[in-house]
Coordinates of C-alpha atoms in Angstrom, one line a residue:
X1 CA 20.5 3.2 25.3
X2 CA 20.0 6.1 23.6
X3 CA 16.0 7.0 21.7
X4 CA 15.8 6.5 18.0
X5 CA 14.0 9.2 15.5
X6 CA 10.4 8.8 15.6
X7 CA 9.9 8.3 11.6
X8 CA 13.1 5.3 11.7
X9 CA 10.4 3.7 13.8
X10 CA 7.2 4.5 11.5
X11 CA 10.1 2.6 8.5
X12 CA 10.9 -0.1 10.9
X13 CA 7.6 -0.9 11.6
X14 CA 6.4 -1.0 8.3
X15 CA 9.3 -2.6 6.6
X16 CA 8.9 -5.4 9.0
X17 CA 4.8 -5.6 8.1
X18 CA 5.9 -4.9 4.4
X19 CA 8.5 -8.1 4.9
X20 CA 5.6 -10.5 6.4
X21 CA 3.3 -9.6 3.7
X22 CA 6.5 -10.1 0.7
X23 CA 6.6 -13.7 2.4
X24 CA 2.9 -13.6 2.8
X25 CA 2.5 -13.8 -0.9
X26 CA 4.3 -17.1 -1.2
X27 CA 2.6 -18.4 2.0
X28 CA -0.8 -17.3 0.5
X29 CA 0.0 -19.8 -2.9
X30 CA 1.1 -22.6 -0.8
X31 CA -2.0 -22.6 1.8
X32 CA -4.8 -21.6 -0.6
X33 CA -3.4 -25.0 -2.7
X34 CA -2.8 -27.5 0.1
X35 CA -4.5 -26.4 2.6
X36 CA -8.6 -27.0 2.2
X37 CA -11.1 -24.4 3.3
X38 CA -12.8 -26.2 6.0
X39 CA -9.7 -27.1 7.7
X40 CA -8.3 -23.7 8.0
X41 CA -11.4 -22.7 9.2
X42 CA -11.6 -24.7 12.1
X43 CA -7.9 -23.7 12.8
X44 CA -9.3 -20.2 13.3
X45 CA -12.2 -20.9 15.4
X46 CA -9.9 -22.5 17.6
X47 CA -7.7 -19.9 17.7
X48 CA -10.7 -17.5 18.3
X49 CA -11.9 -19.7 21.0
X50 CA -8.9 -19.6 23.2
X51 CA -8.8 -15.8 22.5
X52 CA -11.8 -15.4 24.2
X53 CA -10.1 -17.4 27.5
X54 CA -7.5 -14.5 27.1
X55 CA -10.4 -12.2 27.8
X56 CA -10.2 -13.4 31.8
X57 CA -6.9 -12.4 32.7
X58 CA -6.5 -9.4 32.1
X59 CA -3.9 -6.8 33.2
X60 CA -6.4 -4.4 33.7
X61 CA -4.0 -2.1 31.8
X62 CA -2.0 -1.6 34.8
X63 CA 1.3 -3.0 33.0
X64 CA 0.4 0.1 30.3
X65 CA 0.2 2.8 32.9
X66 CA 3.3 1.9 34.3
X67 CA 5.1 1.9 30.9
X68 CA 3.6 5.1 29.9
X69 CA 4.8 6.9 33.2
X70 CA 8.2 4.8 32.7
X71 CA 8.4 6.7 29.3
X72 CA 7.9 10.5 31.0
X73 CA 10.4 9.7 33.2
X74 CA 12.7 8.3 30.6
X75 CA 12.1 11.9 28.5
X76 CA 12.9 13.4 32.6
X77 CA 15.9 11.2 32.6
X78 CA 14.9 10.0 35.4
X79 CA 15.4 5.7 36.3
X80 CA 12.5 3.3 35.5
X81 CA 14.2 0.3 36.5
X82 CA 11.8 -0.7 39.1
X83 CA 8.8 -0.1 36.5
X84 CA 9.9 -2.6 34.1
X85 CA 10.3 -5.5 36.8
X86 CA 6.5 -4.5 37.8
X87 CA 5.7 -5.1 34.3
X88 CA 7.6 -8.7 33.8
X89 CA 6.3 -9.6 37.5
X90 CA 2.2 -9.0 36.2
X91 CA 3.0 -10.7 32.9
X92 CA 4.4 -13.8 34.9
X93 CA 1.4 -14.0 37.1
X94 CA -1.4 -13.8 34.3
X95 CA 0.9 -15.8 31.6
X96 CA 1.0 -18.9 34.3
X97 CA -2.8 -18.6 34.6
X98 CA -3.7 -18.4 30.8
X99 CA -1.4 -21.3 29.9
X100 CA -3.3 -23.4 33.0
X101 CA -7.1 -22.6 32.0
X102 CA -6.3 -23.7 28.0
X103 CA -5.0 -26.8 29.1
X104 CA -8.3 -27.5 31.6
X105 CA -10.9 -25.8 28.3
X106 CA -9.8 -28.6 26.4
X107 CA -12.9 -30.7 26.8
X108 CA -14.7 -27.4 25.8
X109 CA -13.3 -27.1 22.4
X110 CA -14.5 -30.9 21.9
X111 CA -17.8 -30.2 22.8
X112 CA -17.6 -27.1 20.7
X113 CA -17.4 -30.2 18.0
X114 CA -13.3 -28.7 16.7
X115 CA -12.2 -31.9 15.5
X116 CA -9.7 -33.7 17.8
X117 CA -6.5 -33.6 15.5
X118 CA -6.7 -30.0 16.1
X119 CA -6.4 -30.1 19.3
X120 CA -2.5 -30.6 19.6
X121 CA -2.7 -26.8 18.5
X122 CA -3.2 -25.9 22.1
X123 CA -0.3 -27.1 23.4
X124 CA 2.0 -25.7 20.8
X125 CA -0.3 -22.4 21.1
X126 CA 0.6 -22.4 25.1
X127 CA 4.3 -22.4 24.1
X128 CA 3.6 -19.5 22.0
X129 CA 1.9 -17.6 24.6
X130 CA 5.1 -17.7 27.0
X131 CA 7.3 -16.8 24.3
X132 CA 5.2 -13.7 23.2
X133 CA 5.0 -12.5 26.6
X134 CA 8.6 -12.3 27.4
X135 CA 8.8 -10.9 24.0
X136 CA 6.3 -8.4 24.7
X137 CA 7.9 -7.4 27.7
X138 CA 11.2 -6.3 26.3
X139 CA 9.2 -5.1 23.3
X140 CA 7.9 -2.6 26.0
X141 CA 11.4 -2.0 27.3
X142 CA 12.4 -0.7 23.7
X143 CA 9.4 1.7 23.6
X144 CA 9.8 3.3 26.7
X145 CA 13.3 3.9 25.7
X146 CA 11.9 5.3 22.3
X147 CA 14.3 2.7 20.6
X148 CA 11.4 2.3 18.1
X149 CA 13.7 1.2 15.1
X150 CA 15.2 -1.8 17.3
X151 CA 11.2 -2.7 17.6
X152 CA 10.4 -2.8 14.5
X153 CA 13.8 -4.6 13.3
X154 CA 12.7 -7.7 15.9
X155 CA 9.6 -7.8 14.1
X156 CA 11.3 -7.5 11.0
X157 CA 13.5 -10.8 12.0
X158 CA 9.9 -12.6 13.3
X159 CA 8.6 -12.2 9.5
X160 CA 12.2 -13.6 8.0
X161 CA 12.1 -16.4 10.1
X162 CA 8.8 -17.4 9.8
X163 CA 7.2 -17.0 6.8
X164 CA 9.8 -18.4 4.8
X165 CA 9.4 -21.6 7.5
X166 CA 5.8 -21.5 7.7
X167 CA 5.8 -22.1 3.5
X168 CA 8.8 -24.7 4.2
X169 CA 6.4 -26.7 6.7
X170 CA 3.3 -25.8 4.5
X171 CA 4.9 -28.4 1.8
X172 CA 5.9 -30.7 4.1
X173 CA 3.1 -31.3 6.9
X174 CA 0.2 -30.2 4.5
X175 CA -1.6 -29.5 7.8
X176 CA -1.8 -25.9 9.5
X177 CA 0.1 -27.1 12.3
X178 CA 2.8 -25.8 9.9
X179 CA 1.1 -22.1 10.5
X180 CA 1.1 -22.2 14.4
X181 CA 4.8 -24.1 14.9
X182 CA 5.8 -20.8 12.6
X183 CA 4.6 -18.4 14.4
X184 CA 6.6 -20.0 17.7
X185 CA 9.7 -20.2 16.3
X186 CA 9.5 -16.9 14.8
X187 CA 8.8 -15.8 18.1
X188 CA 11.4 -17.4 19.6
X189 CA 14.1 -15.1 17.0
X190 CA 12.8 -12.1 18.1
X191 CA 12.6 -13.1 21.7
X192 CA 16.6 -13.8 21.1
X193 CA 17.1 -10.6 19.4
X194 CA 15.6 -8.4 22.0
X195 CA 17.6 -10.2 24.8
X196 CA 20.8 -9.4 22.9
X197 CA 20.1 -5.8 23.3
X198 CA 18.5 -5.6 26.9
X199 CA 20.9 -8.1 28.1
X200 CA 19.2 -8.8 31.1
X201 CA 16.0 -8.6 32.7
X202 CA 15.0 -7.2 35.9
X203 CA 14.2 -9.4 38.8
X204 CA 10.3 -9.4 39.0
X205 CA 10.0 -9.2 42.8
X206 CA 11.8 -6.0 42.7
X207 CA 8.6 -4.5 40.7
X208 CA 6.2 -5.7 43.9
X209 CA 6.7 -2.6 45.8
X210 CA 5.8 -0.3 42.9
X211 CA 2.2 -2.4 42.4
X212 CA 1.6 -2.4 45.8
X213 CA 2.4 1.7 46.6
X214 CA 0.6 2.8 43.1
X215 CA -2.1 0.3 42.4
X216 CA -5.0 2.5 43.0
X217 CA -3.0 5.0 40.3
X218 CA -2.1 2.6 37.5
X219 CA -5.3 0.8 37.7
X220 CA -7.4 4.3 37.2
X221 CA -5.0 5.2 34.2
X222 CA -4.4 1.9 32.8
X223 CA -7.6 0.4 33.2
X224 CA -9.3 2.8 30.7
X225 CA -6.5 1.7 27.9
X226 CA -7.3 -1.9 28.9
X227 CA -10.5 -2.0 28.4
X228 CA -10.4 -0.6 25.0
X229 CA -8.4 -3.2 24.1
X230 CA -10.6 -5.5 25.8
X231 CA -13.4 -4.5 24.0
X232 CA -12.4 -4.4 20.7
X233 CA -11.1 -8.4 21.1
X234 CA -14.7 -9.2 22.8
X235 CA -16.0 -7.7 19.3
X236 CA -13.6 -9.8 16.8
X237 CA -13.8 -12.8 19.1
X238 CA -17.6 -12.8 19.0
X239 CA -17.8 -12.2 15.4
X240 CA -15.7 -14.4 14.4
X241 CA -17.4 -17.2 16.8
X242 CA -21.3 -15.4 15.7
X243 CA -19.6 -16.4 12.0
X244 CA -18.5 -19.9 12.9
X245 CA -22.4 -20.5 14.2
X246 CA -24.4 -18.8 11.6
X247 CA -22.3 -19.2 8.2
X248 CA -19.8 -22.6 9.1
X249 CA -16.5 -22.5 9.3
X250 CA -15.5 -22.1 5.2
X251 CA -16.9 -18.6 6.0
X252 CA -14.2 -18.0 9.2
X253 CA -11.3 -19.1 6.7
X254 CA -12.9 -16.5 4.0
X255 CA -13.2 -13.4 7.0
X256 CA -9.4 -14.3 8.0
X257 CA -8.0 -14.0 4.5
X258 CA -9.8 -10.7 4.1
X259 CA -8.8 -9.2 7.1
X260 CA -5.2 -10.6 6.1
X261 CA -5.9 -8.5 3.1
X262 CA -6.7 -5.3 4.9
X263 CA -3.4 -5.9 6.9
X264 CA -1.5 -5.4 4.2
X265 CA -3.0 -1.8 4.1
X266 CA -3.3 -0.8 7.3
X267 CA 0.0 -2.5 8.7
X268 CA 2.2 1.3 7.7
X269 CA -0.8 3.3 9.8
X270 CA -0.3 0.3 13.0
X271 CA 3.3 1.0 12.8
X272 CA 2.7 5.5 12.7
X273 CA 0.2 4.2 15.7
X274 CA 2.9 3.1 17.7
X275 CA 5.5 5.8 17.0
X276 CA 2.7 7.7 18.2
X277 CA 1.8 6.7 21.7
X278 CA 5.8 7.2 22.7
X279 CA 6.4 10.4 20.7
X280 CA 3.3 11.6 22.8
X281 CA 4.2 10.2 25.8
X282 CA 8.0 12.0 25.8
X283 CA 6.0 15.2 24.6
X284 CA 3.7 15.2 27.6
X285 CA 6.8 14.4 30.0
X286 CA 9.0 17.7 28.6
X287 CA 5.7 19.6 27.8
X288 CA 5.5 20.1 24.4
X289 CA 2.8 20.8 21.8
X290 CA 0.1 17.4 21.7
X291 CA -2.5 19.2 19.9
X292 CA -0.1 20.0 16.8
X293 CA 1.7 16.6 16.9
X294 CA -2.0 14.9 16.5
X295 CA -2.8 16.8 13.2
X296 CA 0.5 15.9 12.2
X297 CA -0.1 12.2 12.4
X298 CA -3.7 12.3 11.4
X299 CA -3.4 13.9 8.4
X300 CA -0.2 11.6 7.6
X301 CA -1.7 8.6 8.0
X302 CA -4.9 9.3 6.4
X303 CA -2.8 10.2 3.0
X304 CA -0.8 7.1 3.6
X305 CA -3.9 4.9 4.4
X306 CA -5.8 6.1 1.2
X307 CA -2.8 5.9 -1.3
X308 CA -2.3 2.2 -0.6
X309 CA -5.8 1.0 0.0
X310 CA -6.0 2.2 -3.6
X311 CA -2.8 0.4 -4.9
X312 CA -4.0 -2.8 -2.6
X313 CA -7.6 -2.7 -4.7
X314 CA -5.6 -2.0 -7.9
X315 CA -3.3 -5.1 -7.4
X316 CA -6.4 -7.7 -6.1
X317 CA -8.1 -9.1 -8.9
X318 CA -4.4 -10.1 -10.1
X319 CA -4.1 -12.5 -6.9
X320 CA -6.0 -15.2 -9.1
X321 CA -4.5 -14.4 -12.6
X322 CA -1.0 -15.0 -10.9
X323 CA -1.6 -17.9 -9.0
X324 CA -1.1 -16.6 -5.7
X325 CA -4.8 -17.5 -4.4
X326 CA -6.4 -20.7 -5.6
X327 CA -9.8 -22.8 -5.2
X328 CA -12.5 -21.6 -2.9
X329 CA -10.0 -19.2 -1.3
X330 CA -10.7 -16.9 -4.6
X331 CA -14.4 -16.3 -3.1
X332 CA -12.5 -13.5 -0.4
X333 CA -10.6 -11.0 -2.5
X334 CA -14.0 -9.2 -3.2
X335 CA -14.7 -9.0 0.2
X336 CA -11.2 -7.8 0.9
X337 CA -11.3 -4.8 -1.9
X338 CA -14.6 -3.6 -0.2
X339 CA -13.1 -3.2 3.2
X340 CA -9.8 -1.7 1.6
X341 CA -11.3 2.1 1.7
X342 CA -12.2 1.2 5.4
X343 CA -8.4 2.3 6.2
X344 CA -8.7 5.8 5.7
X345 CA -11.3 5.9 8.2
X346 CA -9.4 3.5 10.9
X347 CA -6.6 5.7 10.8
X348 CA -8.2 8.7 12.6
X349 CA -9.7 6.5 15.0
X350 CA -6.8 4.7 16.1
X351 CA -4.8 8.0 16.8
X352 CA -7.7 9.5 18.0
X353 CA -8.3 6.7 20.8
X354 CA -4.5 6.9 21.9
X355 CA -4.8 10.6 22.0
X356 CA -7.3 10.5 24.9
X357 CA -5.8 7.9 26.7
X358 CA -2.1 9.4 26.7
X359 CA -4.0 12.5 28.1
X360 CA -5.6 11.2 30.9
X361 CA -8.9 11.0 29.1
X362 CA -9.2 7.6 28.3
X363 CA -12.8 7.3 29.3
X364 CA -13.8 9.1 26.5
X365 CA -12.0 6.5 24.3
X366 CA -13.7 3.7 25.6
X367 CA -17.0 4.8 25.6
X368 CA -16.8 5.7 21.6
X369 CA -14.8 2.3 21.1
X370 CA -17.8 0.2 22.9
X371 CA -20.6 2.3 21.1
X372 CA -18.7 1.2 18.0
X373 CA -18.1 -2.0 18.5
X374 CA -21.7 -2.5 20.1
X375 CA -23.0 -1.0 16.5
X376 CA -21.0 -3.5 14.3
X377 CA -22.3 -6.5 16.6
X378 CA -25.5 -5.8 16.0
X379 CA -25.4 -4.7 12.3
X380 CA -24.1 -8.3 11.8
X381 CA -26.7 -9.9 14.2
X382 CA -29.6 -8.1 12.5
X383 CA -28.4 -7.9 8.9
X384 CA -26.8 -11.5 8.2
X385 CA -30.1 -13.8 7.9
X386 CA -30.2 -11.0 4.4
X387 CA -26.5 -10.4 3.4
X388 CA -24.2 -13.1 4.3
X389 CA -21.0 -12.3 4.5
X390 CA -21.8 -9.0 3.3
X391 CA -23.1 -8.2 6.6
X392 CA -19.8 -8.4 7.6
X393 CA -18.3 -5.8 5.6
X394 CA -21.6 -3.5 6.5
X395 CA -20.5 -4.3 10.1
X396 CA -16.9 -2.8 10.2
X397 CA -17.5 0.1 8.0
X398 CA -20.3 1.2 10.6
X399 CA -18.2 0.3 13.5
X400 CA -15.6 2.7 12.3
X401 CA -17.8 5.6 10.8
X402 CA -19.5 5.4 14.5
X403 CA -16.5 5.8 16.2
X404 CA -15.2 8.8 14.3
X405 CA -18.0 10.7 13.8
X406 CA -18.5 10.3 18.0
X407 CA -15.2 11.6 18.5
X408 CA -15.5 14.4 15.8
X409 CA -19.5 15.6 17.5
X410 CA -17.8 15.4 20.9
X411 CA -14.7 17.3 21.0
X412 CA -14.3 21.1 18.6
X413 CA -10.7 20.5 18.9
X414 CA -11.0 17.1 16.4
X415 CA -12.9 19.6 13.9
X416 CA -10.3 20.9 12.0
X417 CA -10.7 21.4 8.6
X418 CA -7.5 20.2 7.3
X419 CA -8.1 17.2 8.6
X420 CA -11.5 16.7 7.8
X421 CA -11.1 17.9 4.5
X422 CA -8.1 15.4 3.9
X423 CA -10.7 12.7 5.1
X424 CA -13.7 13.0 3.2
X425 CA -11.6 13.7 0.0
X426 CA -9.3 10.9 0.4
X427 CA -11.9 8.6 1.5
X428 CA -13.9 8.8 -0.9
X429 CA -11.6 8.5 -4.1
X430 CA -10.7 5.2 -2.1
X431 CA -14.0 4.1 -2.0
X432 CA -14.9 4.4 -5.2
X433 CA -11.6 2.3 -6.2
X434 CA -13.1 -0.6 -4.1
X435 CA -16.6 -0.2 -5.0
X436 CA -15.7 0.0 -9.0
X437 CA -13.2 -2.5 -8.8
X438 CA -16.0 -5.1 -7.4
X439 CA -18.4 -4.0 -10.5
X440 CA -16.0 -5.0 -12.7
X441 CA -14.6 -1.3 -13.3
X442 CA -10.8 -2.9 -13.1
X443 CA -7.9 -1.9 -14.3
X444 CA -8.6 1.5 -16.0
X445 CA -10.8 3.1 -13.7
X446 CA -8.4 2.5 -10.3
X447 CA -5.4 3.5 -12.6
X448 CA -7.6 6.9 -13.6
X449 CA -9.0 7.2 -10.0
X450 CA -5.1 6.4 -8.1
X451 CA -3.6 9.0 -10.5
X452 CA -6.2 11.4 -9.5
X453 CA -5.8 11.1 -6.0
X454 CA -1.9 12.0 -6.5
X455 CA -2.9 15.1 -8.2
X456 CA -5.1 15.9 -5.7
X457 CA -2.5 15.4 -2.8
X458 CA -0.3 17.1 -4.9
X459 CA -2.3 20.3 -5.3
X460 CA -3.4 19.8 -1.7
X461 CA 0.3 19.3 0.1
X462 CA -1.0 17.7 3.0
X463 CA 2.0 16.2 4.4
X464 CA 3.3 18.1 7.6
X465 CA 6.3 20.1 7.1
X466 CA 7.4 18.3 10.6
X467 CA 7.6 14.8 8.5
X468 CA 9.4 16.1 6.3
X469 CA 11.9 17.0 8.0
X470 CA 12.2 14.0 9.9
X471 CA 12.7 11.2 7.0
X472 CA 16.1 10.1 5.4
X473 CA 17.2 12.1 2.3
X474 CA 15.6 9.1 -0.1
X475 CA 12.3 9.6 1.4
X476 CA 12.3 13.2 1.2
X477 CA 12.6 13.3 -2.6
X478 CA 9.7 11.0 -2.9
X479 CA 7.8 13.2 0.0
X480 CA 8.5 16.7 -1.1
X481 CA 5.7 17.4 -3.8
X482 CA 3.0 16.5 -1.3
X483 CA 4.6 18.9 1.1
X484 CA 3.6 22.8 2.3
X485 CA 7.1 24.6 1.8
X486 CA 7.2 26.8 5.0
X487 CA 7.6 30.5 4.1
X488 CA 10.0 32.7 6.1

């Protein structure tokens, strides 16, 4: 199996998000009419509540240190075989034990007063956990492999399968048991698709050796992506639980919606994320340049990130007018435009904590991820008895801001001033989309305010010549005026 380019994966990815959220659309009329707001906020604190279960068996990131040096020796072409049946061996183990502790936590969620017709959720949610871990497994295969396209394709086929389902059920059960049936089945498609490429999958026991011979190894290397990982669900897990407690569970269903909202936004700079961590990874094995190949992304996806938190804050007061959000559900979309502008700032932070970690400096990452999460925590803690749900929105713009400006004080090589530059520009036009939009500014001033943004990328030409030259012919006419022709 031969890699893919780098940029096919960025599009696959992001037509696969940009797929979900043309289904999402649809989904969002159906639930926000049939589907009340208590009732889908107990569906999340459920879900929230067996996340937090997840938190105890963890891989310690040992499964992503052995991919990572599986991808070196890929770009060596060297064989990895072994690697991947250490991976599907740990994933086995810790799958088996997740599925068994839900089952025993059910008298947990009762006392944690979820109603008991939710509580058939777990079982079906079980299902789904097996399902996404074998998924996940040959989703790894694909990335060592730098088949990045195929990926994102199999997510693609997950969104076609289940959204239009999940609206199908919707209709039919009026329940969200519809929502978490979906999501399995989808599963289950992509799960197929995958196996009809890999064909086969390793036998587990061969992968024993590897654990046992390079434990100490993975376990220093992995363990620092792990727990940056582990962190960052501890934070959403206990806000979202710190919400359930303090606000109800109308208030849950409100946060999920937004953050659904900010997915939409952010799903393009998740998908440049991934592309990321395996173009670095291959770079570092046939030692190339990782200093220019951060700036490129950076700046890349802080344009991207801007541009559509802008059309996203354009486009959400007309959720209500078309019909698309209904009821109570409307009380989210000005929460949602607030935290659109909180993209441009994720961006740098997400490729700036891979970065560290792909360079044997993952430390680093998880100290500025736990000072950033520890900051959000407690600007909700301290600042909800006088906000609301405000306090939320306070809490991840701080959280992020934290992080970056950690990494930026910490490290000269972060300071450069295209990037920077691209940031605080960028950033702020978006922010004052959101903030004017939620004043009642809208449409005029986001239409004045998106069109001078374009100008400014346009006299700025941020995009990386190295993009450029990467994406299809159609992209390239859109791509070109926002690009630096090289001289010479």
């Amino acid at each position: 199996m031969s890699s893919e380019s780098p940029v096919s994966g960025v599009i696959a990815g992001y037509l696969a998000s940009a797929v979900n959220y043309a289904f999402a659309v649809i989904y969002v009329i159906v639930l926000t009419k049939l589907i009340p707001l208590t009732q889908y906020g107990y569906y999340n604190s459920l879900l929230a509540m067996m996340g937090i279960f997840s938190l105890f068996f963890p891989t310690l990131g040992i499964d992503v240190a052995i991919a990572r040096e599986a991808a070196m020796l890929h770009a060596r072409n060297m064989p990895f075989e072994e690697h991947m049946a250490a991976i599907l061996l740990i994933t086995i183990i810790l799958t088996t034990a997740y599925s068994l502790t839900l089952l025993l936590a059910i008298p947990l969620y009762i006392i944690s007063k979820i109603p008991s017709y939710y509580l058939g959720i777990v079982y079906i949610y079980i299902a789904w956990i097996i399902t996404q871990a074998l998924t996940g497994v040959l989703s790894t295969y694909l990335w060592i492999m730098g088949r990045l396209r195929s990926q994102g394709i199999g997510n693609m086929l997950y969104g076609l399968v289940f959204r239009p389902l999940e609206v199908a059920l919707l209709v039919i059960m009026h329940s969200v048991y519809a929502i978490i049936i979906s999501v399995l089945i989808g599963q289950l498609t992509t799960l197929l698709y995958y196996m009809s490429i890999i064909k086969r999958l390793p036998n587990p026991l061969k992968g024993l050796a590897l654990i046992r011979s390079g434990f100490k190894r993975y376990l220093n290397m992995g363990f620092q992506n792990w727990i940056i990982g582990y962190i960052g669900s501890i934070g959403g897990y206990a806000l979202t639980y710190l919400m359930y407690l303090s606000l109800g569970p109308e208030y849950v269903a409100i946060y999920n919606l937004t953050t659904y909202m900010l997915g939409a936004v952010t799903a393009l700079t998740g998908s440049v994320n991934n592309v990321f961590s395996s173009k670095l990874s291959h770079v570092i094995g046939a030692g190339g340049n990782t200093k220019a190949l951060i700036k490129d992304y950076t700046i890349s996806a802080i344009v991207i990130g801007g541009l559509l938190s802008q059309l996203a804050t354009l486009a959400a007061p007309l959720l209500p007018i078309l019909g698309i959000v209904h009821g109570d559900y409307v009380r989210a979309i000005p929460y949602g435009m607030l935290l659109f502008a909180s993209a441009v700032i994720s961006a740098p932070v997400g490729i700036y904590t891979i970065y560290y970690w792909v360079l044997g400096r993952g430390w680093h990452s998880v100290k500025v991820s736990a000072l950033g999460i520890t900051v959000g925590l407690l600007t909700f803690i301290t600042t909800v008895k006088y906000l609301g749900f405000y306090s939320v929105i306070l809490s991840s713009y701080l959280s992020s801001v934290t992080s970056l400006i950690t990494f930026i004080i910490s490290d000269a090589h972060l300071r450069d001033r295209d990037v920077l530059f691209n940031l605080l520009v960028i950033g702020m036009l978006a922010s004052a989309s959101s903030a004017i939009t939620v004043m009642r500014g809208w449409p005029i001033s986001q239409i004045i305010l998106l069109m001078d943004t374009l100008a400014v990328i346009y006299i700025m030409k941020p995009i990386p010549q190295s993009v450029m030259n990467q994406l299809p012919r159609f992209l390239k006419f859109m791509v070109k005026p926002f690009t630096a022709v090289l001289s010479g």
